[in-house]
Coordinates of C-alpha atoms and ligand atoms in Angstrom, one line a residue:
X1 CA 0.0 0.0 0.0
X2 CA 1.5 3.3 -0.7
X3 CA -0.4 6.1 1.4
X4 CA -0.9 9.7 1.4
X5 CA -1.4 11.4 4.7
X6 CA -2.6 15.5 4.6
X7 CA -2.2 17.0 7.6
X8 CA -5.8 17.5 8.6
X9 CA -7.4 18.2 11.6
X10 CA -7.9 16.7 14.2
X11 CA -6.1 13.8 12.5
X12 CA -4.3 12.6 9.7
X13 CA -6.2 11.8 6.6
X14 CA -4.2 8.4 5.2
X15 CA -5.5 7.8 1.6
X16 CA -4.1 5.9 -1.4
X17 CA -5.0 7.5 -4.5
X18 CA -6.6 4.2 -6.5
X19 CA -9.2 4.7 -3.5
X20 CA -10.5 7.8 -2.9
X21 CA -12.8 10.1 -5.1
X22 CA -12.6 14.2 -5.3
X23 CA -16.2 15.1 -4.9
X24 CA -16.8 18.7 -6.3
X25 CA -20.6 19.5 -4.9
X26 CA -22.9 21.7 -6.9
X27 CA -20.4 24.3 -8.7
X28 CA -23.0 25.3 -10.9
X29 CA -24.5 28.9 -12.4
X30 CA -27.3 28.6 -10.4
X31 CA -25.4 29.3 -6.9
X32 CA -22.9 31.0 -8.2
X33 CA -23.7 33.3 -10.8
X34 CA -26.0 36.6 -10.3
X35 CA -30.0 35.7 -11.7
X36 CA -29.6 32.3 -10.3
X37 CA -31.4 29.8 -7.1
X38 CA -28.6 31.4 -4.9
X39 CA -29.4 35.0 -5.8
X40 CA -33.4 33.8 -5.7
X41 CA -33.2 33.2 -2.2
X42 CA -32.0 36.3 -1.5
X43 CA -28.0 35.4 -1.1
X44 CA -25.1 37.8 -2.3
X45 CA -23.0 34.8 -4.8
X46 CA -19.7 36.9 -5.0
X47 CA -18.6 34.7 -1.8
X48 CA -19.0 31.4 -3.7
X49 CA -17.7 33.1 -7.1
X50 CA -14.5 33.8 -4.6
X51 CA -13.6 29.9 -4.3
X52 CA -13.7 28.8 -8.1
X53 CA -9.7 29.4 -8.6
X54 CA -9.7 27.5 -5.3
X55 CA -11.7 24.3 -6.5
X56 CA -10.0 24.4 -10.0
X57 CA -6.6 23.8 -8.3
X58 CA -8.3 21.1 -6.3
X59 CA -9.5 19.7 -9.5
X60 CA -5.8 19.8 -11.2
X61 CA -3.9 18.3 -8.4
X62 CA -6.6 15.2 -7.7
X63 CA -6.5 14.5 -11.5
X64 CA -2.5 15.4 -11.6
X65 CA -2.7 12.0 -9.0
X66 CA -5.3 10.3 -10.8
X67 CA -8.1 10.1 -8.1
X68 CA -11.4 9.5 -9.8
X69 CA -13.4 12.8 -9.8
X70 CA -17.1 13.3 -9.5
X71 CA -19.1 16.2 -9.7
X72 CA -22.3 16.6 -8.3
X73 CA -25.4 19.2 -9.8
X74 CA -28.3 19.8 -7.9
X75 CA -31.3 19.6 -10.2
X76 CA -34.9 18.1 -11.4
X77 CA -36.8 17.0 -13.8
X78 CA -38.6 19.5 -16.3
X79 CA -42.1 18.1 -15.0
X80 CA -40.7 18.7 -11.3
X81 CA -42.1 15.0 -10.4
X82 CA -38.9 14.7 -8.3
X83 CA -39.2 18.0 -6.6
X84 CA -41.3 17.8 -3.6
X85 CA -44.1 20.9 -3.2
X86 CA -41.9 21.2 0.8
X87 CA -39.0 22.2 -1.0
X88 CA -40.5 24.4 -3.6
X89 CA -43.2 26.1 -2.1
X90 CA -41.1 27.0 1.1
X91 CA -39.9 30.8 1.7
X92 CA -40.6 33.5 -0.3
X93 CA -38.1 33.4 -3.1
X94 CA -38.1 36.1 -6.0
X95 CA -38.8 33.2 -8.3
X96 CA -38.9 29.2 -7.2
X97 CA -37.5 26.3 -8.7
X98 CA -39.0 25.5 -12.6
X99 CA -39.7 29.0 -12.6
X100 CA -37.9 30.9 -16.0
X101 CA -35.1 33.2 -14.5
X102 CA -32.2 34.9 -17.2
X103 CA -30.2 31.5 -17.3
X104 CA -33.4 29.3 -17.5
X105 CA -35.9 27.1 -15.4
X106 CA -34.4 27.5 -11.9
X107 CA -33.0 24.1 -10.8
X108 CA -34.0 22.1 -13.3
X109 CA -31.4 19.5 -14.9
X110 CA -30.3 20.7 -18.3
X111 CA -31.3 24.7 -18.2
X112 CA -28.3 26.5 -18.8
X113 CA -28.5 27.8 -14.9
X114 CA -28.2 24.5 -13.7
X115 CA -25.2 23.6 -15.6
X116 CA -21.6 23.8 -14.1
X117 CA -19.4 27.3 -13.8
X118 CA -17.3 27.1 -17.2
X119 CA -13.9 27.2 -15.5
X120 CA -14.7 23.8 -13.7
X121 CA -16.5 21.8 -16.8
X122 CA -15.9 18.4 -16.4
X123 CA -13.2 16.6 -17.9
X124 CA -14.5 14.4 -20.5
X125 CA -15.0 10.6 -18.7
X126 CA -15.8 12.4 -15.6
X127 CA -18.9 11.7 -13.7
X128 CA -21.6 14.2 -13.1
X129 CA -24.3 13.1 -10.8
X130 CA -27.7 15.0 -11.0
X131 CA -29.0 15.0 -7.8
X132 CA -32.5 16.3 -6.5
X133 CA -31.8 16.4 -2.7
X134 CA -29.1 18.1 -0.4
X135 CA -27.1 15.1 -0.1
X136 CA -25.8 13.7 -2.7
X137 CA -26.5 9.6 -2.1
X138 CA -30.2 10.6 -2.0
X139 CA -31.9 9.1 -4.9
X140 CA -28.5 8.9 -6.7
X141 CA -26.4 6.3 -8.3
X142 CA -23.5 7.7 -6.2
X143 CA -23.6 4.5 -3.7
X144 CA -22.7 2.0 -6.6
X145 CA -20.7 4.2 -8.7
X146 CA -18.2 4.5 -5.3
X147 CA -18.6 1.1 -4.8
X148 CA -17.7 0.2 -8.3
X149 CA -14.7 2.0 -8.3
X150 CA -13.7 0.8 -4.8
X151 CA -13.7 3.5 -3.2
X152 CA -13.4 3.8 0.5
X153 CA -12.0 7.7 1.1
X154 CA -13.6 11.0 0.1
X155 CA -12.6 14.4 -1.0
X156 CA -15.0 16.8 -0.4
X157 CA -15.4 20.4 -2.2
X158 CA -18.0 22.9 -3.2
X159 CA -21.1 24.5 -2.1
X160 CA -22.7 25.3 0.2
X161 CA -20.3 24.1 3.2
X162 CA -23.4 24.1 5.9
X163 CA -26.1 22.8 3.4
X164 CA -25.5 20.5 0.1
X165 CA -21.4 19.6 1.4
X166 CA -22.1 18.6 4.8
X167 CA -25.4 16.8 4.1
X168 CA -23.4 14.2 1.5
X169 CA -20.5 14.5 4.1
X170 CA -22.8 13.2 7.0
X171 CA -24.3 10.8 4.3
X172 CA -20.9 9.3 3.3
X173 CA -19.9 9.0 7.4
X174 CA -23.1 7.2 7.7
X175 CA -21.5 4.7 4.8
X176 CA -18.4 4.1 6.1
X177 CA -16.2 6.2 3.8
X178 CA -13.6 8.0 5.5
X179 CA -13.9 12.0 4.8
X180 CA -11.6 15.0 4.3
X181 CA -13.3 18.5 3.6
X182 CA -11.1 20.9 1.5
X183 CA -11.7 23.8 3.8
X184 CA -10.9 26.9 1.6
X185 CA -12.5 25.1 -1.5
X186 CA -16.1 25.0 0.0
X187 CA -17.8 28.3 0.3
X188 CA -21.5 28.9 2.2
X189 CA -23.6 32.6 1.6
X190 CA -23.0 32.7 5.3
X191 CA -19.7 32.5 6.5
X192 CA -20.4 32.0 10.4
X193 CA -22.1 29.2 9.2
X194 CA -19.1 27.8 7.0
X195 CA -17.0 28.1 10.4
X196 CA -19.4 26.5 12.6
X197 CA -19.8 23.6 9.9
X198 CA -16.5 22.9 10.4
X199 CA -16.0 23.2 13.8
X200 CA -19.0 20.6 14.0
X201 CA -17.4 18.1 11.6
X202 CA -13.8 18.3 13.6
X203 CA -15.5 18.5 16.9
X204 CA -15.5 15.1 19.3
X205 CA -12.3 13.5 17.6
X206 CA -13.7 14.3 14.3
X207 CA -17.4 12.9 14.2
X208 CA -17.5 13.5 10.5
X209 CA -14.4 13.5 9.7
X210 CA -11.5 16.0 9.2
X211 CA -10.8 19.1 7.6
X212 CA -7.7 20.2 5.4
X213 CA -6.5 23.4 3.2
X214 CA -5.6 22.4 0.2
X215 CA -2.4 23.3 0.8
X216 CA -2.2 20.5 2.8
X217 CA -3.4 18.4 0.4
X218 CA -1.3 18.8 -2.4
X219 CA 1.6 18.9 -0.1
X220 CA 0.6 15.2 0.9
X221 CA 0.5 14.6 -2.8
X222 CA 4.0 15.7 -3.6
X223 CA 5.5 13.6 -0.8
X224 CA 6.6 10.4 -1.5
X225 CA 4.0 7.8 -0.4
X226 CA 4.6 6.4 2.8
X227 CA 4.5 2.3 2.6
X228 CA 2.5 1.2 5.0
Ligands
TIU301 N1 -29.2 27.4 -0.4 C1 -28.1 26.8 -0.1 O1 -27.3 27.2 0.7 N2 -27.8 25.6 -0.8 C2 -28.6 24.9 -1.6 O2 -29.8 25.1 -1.8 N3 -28.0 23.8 -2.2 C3 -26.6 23.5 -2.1 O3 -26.0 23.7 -1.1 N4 -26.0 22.9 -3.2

């Protein structure tokens, strides 16, 4: 076995490449960009837009190392069949999701809105994984794709930290897959709520897992592996 090991807190993430996935959660126009979901819940995007040169390094070194790389979209189906009224009818958003904003039908998989930013388009052969919950092993093929692939470790990116990112975090602790959170390339609308998600996943010996710059990371990748 020849193992990676970032610094992370509050322990080491040990990894070997063949095993462990970079999971890039919902990059996509409609949180990011201005006349988006994001912006139609009344959020300021420039904070997410912030992270994209982050999450494109984090892209480069997992596929420099040749970890398999997932991205994830949140999105539904044009009839909205998958979208349940409790999620689109709550709040009082400017317009809700399968409504027609300037980049499309809000949320819905296929609209140009619901596509990934541009400077993170998946590589061709890479997985995206439309998914119409918060966590992304809800109602997903993501379970047997990672199992496939044996996979046991996960790399997590993206946004929002506190809401779509921790959800499949807690989802893939629930699994059994040992997690690492790329702390500067996740990015929430609120940042107390970014630090506090943190805290909570690092909190009682690291109940989610651990949590990394990706400094750290990449640093772990340009050691030699240790052979364990
Ligand atoms: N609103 C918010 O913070 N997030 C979402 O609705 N979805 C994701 O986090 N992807």
């Amino acid at each position: 076995m020849s193992v990676h090991v970032v610094a992370a807190r509050p322990f080491a993430f040990r990894f070997e490449t063949r095993h462990t996935a970079l999971i890039v959660i919902d990059m996509q126009r409609d949180f990011i960009e201005a006349g988006g979901f994001g912006e139609s819940l009344g959020n300021d995007v420039s904070r997410l837009q912030a992270i994209v040169p982050t999450v494109k390094s984090l892209l480069f070194a997992c596929r420099e190392a040749g970890m398999l790389v997932i991205h994830t979209r949140e999105g539904h189906r044009s009839d909205l069949a998958d979208c349940p009224p409790a999620k689109r009818d709550r709040g009082s958003p400017k317009l809700r999701i399968g409504e027609a904003g300037p980049m499309g039908r809000l949320l819905v998989v296929g609209e140009p809105g619901q596509a990934i930013v541009p400077e993170l388009l998946p590589l061709p052969g890479e997985m995206v994984i439309d998914k119409p919950g918060k966590g992304a092993f809800y109602a997903t093929a993501l379970g047997a794709i990672l199992k496939a692939h044996a996979i046991t470790h996960l790399i997590f990116a993206g946004v929002t930290t506190e809401v779509c990112v921790q959800t499949t975090m807690r989802e893939a602790n629930d699994r059994g897959f040992e997690c690492l959170l790329i702390e500067d390339a996740t990015e929430s609308y609120f940042p107390d709520f970014k630090a506090a998600t943190i805290a909570m996943i690092i909190a009682q010996g690291g109940i989610v897992g651990s949590s990394a710059a990706l400094s750290e990371l990449t640093l772990a990748l340009s050691a030699e592996p240790v052979v364990a």
